[in-house]
mmCIF file of C-alpha atoms in Angstrom:
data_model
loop_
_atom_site.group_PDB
_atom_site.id
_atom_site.type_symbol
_atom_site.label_atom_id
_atom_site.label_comp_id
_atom_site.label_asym_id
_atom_site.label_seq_id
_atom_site.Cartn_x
_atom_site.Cartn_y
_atom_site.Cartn_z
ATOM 1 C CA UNK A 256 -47.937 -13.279 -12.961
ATOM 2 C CA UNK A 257 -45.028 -11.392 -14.444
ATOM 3 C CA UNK A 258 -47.627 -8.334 -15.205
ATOM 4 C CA UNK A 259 -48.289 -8.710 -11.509
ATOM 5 C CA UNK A 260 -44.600 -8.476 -10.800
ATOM 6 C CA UNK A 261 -44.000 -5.470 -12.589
ATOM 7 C CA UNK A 262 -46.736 -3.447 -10.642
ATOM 8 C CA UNK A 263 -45.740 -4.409 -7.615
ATOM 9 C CA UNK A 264 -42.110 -3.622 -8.568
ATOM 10 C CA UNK A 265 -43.547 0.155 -9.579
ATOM 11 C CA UNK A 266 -45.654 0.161 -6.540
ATOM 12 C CA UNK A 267 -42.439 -0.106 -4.326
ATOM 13 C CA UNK A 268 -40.162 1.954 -6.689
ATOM 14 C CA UNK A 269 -42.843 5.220 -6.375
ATOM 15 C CA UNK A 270 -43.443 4.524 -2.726
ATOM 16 C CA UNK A 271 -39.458 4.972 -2.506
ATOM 17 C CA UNK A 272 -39.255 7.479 -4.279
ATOM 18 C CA UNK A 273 -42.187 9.861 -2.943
ATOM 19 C CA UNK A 274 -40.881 9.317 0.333
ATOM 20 C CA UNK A 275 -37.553 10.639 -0.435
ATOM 21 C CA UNK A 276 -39.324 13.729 -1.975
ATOM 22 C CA UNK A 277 -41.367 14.276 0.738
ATOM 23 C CA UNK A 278 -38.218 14.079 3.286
ATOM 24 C CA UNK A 279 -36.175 16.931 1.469
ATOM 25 C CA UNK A 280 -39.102 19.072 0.636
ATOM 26 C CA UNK A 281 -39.643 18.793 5.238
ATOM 27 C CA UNK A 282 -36.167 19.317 5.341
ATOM 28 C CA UNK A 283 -35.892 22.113 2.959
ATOM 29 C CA UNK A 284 -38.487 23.648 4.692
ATOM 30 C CA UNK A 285 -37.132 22.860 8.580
ATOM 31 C CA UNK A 286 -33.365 23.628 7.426
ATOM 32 C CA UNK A 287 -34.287 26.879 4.533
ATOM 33 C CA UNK A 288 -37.283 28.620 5.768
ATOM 34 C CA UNK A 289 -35.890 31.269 8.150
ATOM 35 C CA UNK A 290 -33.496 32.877 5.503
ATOM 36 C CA UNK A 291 -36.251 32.535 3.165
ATOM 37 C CA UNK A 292 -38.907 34.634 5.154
ATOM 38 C CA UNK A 293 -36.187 36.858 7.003
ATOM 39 C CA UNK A 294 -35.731 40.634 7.175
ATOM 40 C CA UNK A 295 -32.481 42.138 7.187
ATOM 41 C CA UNK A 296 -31.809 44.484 9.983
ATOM 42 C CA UNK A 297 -32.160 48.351 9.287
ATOM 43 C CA UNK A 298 -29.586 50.515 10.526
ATOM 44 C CA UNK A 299 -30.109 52.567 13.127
ATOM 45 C CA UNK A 300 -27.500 55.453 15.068
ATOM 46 C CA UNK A 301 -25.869 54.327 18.275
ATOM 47 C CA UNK A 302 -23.067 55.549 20.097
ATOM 48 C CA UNK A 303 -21.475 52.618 18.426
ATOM 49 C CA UNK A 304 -19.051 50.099 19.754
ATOM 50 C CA UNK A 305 -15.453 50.231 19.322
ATOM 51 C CA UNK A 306 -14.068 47.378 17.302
ATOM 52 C CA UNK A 307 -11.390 45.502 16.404
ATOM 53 C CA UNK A 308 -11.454 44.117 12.515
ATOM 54 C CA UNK A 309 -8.604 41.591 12.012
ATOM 55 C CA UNK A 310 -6.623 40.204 9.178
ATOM 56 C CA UNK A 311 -4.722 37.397 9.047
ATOM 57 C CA UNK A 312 -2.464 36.998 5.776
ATOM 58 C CA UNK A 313 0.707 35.164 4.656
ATOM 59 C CA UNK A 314 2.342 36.298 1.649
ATOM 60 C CA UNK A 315 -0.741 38.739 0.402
ATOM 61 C CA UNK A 316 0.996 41.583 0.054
ATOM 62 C CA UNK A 317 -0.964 42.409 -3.084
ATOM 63 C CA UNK A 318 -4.137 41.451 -1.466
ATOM 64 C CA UNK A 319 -3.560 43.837 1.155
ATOM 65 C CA UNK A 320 -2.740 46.506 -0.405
ATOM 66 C CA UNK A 321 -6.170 46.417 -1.648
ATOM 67 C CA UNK A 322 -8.200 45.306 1.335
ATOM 68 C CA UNK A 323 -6.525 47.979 3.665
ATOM 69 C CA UNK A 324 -7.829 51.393 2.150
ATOM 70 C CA UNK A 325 -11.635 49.542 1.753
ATOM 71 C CA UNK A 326 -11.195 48.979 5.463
ATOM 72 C CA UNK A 327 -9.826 51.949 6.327
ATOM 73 C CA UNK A 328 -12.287 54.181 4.498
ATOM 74 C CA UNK A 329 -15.264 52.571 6.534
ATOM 75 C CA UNK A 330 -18.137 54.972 8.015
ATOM 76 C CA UNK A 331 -17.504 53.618 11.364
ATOM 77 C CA UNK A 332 -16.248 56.576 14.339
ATOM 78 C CA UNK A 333 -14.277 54.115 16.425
ATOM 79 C CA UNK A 334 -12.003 50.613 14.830
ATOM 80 C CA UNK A 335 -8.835 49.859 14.535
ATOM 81 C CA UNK A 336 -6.969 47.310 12.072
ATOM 82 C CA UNK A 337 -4.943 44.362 12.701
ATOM 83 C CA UNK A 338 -3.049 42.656 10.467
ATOM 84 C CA UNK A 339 -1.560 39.056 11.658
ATOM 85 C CA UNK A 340 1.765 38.884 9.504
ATOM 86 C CA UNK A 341 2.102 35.321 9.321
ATOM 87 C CA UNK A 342 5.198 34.688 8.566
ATOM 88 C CA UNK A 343 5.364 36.223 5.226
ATOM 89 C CA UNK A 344 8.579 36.184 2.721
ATOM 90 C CA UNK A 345 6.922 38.501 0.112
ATOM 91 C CA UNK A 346 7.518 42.108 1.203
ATOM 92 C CA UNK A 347 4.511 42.154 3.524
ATOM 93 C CA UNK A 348 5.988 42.422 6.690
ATOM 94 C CA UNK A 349 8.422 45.718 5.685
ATOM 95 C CA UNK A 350 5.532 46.903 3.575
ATOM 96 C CA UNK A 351 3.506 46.790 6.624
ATOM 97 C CA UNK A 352 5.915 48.212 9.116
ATOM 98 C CA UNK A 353 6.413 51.446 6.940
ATOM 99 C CA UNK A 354 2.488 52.128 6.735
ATOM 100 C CA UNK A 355 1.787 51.548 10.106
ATOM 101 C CA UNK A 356 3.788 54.612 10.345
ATOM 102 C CA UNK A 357 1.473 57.201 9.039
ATOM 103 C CA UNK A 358 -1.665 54.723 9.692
ATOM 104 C CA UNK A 359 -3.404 55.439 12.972
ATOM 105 C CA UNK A 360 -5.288 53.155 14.009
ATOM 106 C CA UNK A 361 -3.545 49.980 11.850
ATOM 107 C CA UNK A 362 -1.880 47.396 14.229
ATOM 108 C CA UNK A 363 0.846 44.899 12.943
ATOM 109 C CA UNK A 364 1.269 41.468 14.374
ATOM 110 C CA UNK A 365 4.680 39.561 13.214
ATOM 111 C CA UNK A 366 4.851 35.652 13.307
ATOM 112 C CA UNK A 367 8.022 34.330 12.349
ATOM 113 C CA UNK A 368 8.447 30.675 10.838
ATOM 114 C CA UNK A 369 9.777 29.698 14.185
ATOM 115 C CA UNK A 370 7.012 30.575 16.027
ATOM 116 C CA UNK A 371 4.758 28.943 13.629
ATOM 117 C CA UNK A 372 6.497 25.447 13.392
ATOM 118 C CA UNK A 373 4.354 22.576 14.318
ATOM 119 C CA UNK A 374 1.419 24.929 13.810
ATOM 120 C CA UNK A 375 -1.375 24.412 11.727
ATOM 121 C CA UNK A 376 -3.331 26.975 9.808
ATOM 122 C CA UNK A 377 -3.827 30.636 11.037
ATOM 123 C CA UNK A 378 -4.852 29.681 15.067
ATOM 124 C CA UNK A 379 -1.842 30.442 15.955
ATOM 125 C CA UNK A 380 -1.625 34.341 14.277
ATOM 126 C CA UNK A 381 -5.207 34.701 15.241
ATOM 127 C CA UNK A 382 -4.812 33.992 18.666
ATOM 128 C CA UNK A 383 -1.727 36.428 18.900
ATOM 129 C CA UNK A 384 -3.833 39.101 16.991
ATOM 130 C CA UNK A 385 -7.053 38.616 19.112
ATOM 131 C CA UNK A 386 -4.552 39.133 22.181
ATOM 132 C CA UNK A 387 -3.230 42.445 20.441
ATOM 133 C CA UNK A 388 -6.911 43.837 20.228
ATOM 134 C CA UNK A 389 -8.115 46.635 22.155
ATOM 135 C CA UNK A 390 -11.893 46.447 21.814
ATOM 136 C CA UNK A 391 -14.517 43.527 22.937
ATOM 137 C CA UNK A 392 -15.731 43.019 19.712
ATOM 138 C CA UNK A 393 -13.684 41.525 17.233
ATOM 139 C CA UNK A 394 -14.731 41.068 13.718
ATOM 140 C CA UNK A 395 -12.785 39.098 10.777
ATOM 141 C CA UNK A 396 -12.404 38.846 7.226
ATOM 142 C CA UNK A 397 -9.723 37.772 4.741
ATOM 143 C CA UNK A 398 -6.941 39.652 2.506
ATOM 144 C CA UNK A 399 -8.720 38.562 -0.807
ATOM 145 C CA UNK A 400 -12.167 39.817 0.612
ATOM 146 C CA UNK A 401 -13.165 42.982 0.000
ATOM 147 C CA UNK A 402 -16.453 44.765 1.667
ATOM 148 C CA UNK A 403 -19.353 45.481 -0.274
ATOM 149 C CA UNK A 404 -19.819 49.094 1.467
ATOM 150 C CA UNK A 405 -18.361 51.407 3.487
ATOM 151 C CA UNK A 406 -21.281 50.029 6.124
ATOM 152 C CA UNK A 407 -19.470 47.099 6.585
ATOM 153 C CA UNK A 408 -18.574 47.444 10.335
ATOM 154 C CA UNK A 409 -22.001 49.165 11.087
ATOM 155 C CA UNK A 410 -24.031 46.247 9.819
ATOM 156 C CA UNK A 411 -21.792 43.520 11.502
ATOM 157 C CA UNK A 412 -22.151 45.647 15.051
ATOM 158 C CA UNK A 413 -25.864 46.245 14.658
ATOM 159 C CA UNK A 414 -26.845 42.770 16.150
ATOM 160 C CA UNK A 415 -24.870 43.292 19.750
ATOM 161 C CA UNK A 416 -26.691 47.159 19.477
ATOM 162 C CA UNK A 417 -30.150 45.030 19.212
ATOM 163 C CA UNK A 418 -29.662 42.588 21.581
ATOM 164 C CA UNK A 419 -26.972 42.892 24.152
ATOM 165 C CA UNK A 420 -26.911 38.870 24.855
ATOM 166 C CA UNK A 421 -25.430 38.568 21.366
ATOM 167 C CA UNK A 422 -21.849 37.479 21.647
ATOM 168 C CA UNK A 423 -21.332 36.067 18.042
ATOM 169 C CA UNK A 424 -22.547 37.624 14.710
ATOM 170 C CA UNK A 425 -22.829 35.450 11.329
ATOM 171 C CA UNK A 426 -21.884 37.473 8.065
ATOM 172 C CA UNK A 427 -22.222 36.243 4.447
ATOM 173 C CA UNK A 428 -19.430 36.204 2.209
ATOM 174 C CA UNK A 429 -20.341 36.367 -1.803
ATOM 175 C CA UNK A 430 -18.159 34.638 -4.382
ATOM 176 C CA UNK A 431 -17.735 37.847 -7.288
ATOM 177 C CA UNK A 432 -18.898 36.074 -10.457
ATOM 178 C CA UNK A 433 -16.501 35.173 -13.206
ATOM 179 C CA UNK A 434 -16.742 33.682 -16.600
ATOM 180 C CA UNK A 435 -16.929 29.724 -16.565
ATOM 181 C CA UNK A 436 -18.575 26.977 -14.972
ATOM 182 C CA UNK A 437 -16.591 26.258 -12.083
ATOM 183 C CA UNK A 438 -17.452 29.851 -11.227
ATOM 184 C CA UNK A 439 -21.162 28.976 -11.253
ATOM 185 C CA UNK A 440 -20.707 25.724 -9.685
ATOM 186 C CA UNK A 441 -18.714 27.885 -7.118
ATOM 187 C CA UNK A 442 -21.794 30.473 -6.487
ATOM 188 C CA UNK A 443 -24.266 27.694 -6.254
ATOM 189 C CA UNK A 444 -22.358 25.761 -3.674
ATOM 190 C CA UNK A 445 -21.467 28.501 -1.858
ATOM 191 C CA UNK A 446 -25.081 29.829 -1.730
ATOM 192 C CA UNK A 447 -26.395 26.604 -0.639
ATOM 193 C CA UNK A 448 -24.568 26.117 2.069
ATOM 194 C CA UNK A 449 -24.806 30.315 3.564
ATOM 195 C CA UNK A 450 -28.560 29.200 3.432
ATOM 196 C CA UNK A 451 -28.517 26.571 5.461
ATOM 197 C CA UNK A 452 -26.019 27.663 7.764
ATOM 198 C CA UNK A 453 -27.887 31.324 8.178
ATOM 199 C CA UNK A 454 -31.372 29.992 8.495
ATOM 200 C CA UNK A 455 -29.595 27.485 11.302
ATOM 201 C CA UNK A 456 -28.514 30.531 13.104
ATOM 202 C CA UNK A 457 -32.111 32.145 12.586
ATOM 203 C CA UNK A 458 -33.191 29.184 14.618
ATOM 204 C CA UNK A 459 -31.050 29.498 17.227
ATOM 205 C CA UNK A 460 -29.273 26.240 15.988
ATOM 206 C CA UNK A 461 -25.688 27.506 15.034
ATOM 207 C CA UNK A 462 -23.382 24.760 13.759
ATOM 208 C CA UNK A 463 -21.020 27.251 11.500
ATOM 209 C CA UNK A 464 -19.741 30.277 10.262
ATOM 210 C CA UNK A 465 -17.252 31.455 7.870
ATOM 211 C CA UNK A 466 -14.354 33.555 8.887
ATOM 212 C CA UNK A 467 -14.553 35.975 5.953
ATOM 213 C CA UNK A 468 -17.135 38.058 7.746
ATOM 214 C CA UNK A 469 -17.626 36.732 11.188
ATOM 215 C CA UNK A 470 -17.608 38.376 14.559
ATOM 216 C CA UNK A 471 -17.417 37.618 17.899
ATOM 217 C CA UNK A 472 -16.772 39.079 21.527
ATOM 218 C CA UNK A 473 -12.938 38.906 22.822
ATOM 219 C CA UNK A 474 -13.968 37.637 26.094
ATOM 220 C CA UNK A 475 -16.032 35.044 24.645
ATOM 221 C CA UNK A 476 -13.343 33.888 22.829
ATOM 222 C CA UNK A 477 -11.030 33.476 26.023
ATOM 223 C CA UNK A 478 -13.985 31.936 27.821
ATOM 224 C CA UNK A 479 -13.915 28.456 25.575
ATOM 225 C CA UNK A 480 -10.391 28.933 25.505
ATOM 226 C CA UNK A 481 -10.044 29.774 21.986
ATOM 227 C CA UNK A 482 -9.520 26.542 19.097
ATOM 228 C CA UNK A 483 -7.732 24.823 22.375
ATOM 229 C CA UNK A 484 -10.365 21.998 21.449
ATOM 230 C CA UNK A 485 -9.282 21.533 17.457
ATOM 231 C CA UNK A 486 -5.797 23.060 17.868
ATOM 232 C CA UNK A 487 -4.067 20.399 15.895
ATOM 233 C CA UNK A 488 -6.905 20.851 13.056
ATOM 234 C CA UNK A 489 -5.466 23.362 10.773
ATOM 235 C CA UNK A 490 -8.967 24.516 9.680
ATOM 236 C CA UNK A 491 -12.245 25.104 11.443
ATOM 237 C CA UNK A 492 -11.231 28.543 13.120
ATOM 238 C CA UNK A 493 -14.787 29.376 12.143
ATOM 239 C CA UNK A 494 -16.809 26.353 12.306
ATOM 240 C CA UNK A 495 -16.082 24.543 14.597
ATOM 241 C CA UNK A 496 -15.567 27.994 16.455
ATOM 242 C CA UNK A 497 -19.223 29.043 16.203
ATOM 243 C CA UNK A 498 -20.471 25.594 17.014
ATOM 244 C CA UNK A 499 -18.673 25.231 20.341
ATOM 245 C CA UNK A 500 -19.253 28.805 21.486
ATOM 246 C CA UNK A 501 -22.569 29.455 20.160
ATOM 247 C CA UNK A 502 -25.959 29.112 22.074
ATOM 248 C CA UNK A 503 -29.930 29.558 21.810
ATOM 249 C CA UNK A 504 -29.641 33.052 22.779
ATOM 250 C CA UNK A 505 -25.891 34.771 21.947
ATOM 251 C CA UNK A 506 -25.689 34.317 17.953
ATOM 252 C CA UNK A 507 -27.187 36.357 15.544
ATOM 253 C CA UNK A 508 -26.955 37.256 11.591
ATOM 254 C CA UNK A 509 -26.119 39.885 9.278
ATOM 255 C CA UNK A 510 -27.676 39.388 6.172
ATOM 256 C CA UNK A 511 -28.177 43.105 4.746
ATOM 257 C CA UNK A 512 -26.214 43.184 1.513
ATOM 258 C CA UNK A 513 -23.938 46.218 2.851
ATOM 259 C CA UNK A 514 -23.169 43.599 5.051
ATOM 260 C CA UNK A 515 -21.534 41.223 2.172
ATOM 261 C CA UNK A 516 -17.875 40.715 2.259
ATOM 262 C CA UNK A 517 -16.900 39.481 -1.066
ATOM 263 C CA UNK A 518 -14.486 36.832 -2.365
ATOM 264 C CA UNK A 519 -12.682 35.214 -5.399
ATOM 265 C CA UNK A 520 -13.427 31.576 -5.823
ATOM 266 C CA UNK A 521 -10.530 29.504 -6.865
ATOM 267 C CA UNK A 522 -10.100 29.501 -10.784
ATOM 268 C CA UNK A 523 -9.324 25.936 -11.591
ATOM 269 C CA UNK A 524 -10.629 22.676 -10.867
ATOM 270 C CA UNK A 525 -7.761 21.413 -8.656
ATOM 271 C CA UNK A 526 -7.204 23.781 -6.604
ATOM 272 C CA UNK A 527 -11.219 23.943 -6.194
ATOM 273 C CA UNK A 528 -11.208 20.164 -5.209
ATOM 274 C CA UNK A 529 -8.046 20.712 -2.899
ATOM 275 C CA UNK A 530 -10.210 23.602 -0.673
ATOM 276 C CA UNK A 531 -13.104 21.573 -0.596
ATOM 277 C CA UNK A 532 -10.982 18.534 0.230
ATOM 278 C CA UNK A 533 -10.294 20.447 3.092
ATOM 279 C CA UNK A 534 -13.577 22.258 4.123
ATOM 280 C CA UNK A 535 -14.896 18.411 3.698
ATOM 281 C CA UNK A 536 -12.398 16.866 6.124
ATOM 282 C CA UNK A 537 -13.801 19.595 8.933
ATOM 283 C CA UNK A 538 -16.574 17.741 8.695
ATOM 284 C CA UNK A 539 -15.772 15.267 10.482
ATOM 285 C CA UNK A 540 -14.891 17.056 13.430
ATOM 286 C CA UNK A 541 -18.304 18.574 13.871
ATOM 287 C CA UNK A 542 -21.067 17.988 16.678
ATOM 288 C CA UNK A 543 -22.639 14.795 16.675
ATOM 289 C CA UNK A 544 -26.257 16.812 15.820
ATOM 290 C CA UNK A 545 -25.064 18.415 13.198
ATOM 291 C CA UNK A 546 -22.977 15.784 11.806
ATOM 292 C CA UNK A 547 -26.248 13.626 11.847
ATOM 293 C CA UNK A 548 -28.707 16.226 10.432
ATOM 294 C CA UNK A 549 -26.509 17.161 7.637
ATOM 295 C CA UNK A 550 -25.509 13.463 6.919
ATOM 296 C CA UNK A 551 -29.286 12.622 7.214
ATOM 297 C CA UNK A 552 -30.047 15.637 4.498
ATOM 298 C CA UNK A 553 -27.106 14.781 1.830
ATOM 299 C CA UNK A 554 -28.514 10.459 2.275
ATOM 300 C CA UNK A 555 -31.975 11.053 1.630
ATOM 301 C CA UNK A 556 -30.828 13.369 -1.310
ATOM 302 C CA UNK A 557 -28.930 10.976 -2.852
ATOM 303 C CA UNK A 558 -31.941 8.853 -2.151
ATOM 304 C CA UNK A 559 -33.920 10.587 -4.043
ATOM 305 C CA UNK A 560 -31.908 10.829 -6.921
ATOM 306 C CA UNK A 561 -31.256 7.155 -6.958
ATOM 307 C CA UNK A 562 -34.440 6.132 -6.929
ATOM 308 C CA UNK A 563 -35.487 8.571 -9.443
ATOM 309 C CA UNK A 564 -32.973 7.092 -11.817
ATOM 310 C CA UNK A 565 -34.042 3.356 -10.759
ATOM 311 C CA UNK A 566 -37.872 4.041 -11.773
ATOM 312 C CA UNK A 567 -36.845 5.568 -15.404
ATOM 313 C CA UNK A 568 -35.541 1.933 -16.195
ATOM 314 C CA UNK A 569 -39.084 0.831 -14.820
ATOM 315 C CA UNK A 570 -41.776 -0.582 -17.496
ATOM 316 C CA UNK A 571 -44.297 2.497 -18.229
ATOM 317 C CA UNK A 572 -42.882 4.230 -15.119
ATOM 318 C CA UNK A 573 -40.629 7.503 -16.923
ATOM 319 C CA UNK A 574 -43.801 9.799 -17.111
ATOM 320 C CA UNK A 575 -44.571 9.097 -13.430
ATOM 321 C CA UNK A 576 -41.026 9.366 -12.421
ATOM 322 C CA UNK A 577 -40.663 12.447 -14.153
ATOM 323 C CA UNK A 578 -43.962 14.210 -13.067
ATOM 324 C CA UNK A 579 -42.980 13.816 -9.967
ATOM 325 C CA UNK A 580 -39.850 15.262 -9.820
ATOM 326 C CA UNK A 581 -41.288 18.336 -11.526
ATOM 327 C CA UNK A 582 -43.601 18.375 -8.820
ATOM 328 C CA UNK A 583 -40.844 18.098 -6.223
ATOM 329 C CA UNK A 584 -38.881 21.152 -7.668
ATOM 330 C CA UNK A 585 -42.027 23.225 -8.628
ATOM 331 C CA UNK A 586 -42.963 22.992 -4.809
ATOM 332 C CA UNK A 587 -39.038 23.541 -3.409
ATOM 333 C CA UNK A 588 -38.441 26.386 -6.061
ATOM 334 C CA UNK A 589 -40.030 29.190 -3.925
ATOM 335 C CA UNK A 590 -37.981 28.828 -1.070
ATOM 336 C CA UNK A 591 -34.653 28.865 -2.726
ATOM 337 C CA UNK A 592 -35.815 31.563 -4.934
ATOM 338 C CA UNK A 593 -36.575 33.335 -1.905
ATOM 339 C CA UNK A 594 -33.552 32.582 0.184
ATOM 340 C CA UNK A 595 -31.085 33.409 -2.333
ATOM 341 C CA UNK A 596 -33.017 36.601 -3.238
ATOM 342 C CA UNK A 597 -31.714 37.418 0.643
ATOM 343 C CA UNK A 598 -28.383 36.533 -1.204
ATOM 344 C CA UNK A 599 -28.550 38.508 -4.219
ATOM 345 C CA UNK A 600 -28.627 35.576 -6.388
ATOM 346 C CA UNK A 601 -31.943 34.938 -7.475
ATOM 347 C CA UNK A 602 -31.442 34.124 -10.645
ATOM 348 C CA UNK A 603 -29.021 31.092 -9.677
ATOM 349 C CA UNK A 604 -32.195 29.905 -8.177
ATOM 350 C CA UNK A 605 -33.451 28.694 -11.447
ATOM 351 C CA UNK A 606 -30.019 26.504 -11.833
ATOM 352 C CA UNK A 607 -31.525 24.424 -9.177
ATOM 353 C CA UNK A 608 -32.630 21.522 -11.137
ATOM 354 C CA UNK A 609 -28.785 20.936 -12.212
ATOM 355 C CA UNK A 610 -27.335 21.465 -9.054
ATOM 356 C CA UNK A 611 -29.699 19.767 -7.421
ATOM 357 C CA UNK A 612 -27.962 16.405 -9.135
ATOM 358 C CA UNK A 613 -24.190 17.684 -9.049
ATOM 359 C CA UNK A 614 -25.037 17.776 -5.433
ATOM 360 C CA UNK A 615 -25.509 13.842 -5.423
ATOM 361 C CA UNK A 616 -22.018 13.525 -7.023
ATOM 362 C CA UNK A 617 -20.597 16.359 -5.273
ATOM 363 C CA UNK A 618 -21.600 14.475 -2.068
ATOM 364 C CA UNK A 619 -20.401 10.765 -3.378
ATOM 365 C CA UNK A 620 -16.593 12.208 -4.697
ATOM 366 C CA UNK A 621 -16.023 14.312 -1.716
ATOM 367 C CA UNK A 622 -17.099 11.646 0.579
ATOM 368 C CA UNK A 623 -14.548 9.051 -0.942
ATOM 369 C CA UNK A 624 -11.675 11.672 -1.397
ATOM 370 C CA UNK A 625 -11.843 13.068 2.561
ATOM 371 C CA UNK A 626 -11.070 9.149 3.692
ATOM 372 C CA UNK A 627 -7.360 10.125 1.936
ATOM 373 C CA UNK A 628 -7.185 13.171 2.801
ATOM 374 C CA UNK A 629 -4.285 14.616 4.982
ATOM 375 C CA UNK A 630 -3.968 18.096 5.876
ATOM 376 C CA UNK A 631 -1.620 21.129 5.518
ATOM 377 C CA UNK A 632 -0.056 23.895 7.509
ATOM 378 C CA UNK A 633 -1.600 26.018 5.643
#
């Protein structure tokens, strides 16, 4: 009888516990695949699109003044800059009134604190600086980005050359690698999530973007009214952009690594947990289908995991338990390997294993601290 027990108790436990493998390793595949398999997009000459590339930045002066000349030195016949002053106190705003001067084709918009109050986030200055542009296509990044090429512009326009239904292109934006773990932590995450939000785009699925290399058409942006719908949200100018304006047929990707646009991750731990206190809290502002897919993904992750960790305490069941979650990353290794080769990060791919279990307390202490979160202007 208790011998009895015990099996039937391991029965259940593995029967758990393959399930849960068998879920990701669909959902991998359903949610991974397209990056995985894609092919980036070869340039090819056009009598290319004029374009507006916007910047929004408050108190960056130092940022800017080394964003700008990357910008400006882009092999691209026809842009112009905008920068959205948002109010700064730092020396921006002169600094950027006496190069506009003897810059042709850079545009200054000026946002006072007045016009900012009750205002959250950059909506506002974007709005104001998407009014100020001259072309149809707009395309953003942020002061602390900086491009990986002079292509930049040409790789982010290609799509709408390709296919003129495309109204919304989807950049990547690289974290540059640092010393430290939190920098690695900061790559994984960050590669994780471009993954699934790419290959989402690949299948005509769109639920996000972010606004460090994203583009989009100025009249599309007037047509949904803009972030009229999450105005009061300070964040989500991207996200929860893309998701309300994007369709089966008008989004597309640029995913060549000319195309990159990177970024510094923050450098310590709090002010990491603050940003992804807030990314977090966007969350819950998403579509109901995406809220449910990606809620149904991070639950039968932590499913996994947790009954993983229940078997090891099983009699006799540690070597099962164990071979089977070498299976489970032995058969899920390939696509990740593959998908963030399409990153340039294909040796974080063999981090996986760890990461794979941060992300089940990643998940748990993000889900708790977003319940007490409140937001900022900024």
């Amino acid at each position: 009888m208790f011998d009895n027990s015990f099996n039937t108790i391991n029965v259940i436990a593995f029967s758990v516990f393959g399930f849960f493998i068998i879920t990701q390793l669909i959902c991998h595949f359903l949610f991974f695949r397209k990056l995985a398999f894609y092919k980036p997009i070869p340039l090819k000459e056009h009598s290319w699109l004029p374009v507006s590339v916007i910047v929004c930045a408050r108190n960056e002066k130092e940022n800017l003044e080394k964003l700008i000349p990357e910008i400006l030195n882009q092999n691209y016949p026809n842009f112009e800059l905008i920068i959205a002053d948002d109010g700064s106190w730092d020396g921006t705003s002169d600094w950027l009134d006496e190069l506009k001067k003897n810059t042709q084709n850079l545009k200054v918009v000026h946002l006072s604190e007045e016009m900012k109050r009750d205002r959250k986030g950059k909506k506002f200055a974007l709005t104001l600086a998407i009014k100020a542009a001259s072309s149809e296509l707009i395309l953003l990044t942020d002061a602390d980005c900086t491009p990986a090429s002079n292509l930049w512009i040409k790789h982010m326009v290609e799509p709408y050359h390709k296919n003129s239904q495309v109204e919304i292109v989807i950049g990547h934006s690289p974290f540059i690698r640092k010393k430290g773990l939190l920098s690695i932590m900061n790559i994984m995450e960050n590669s994780f999530t471009a993954t699934s939000y790419l290959s989402s785009a690949l299948n005509n699925k769109s639920y996000m973007g972010v606004g460090r290399n994203l583009s989009y058409k100025k009249s599309l942006f007037f047509k949904i009214k803009g972030f009229a719908s999450h105005h009061h949200i300070a964040g989500g100018d991207d996200d929860l952009f893309v998701q309300e304006a994007s369709n089966k047929s008008n989004t597309d990707v640029s995913i060549h690594p000319d195309s990159f646009v990177f970024t510094h991750s923050k450098s310590t731990f709090l002010s990491w947990f603050q940003q992804k206190k807030r990314h977090n809290f966007i969350g819950k502002y998403y579509k109901s289908q995406y809220k449910w897919k990606l809620g149904f993904f991070s639950f039968s992750h932590a499913m996994l995991w947790i009954s993983f960790l229940v078997s090891l305490f099983l009699p006799n069941a540690w070597i099962v338990s164990s071979a089977l979650m070498l299976i489970y990353f032995l058969i899920k290794f390939p696509l990740i390997y593959m998908a963030f080769n399409k990153l340039k990060v294909k040796n974080f791919a063999f981090l996986m294993p760890v990461f794979d279990f941060m992300f089940l307390v990643y998940n748990l202490i993000f889900g708790i601290a977003i319940i007490f979160y409140k937001q900022k202007k900024w």
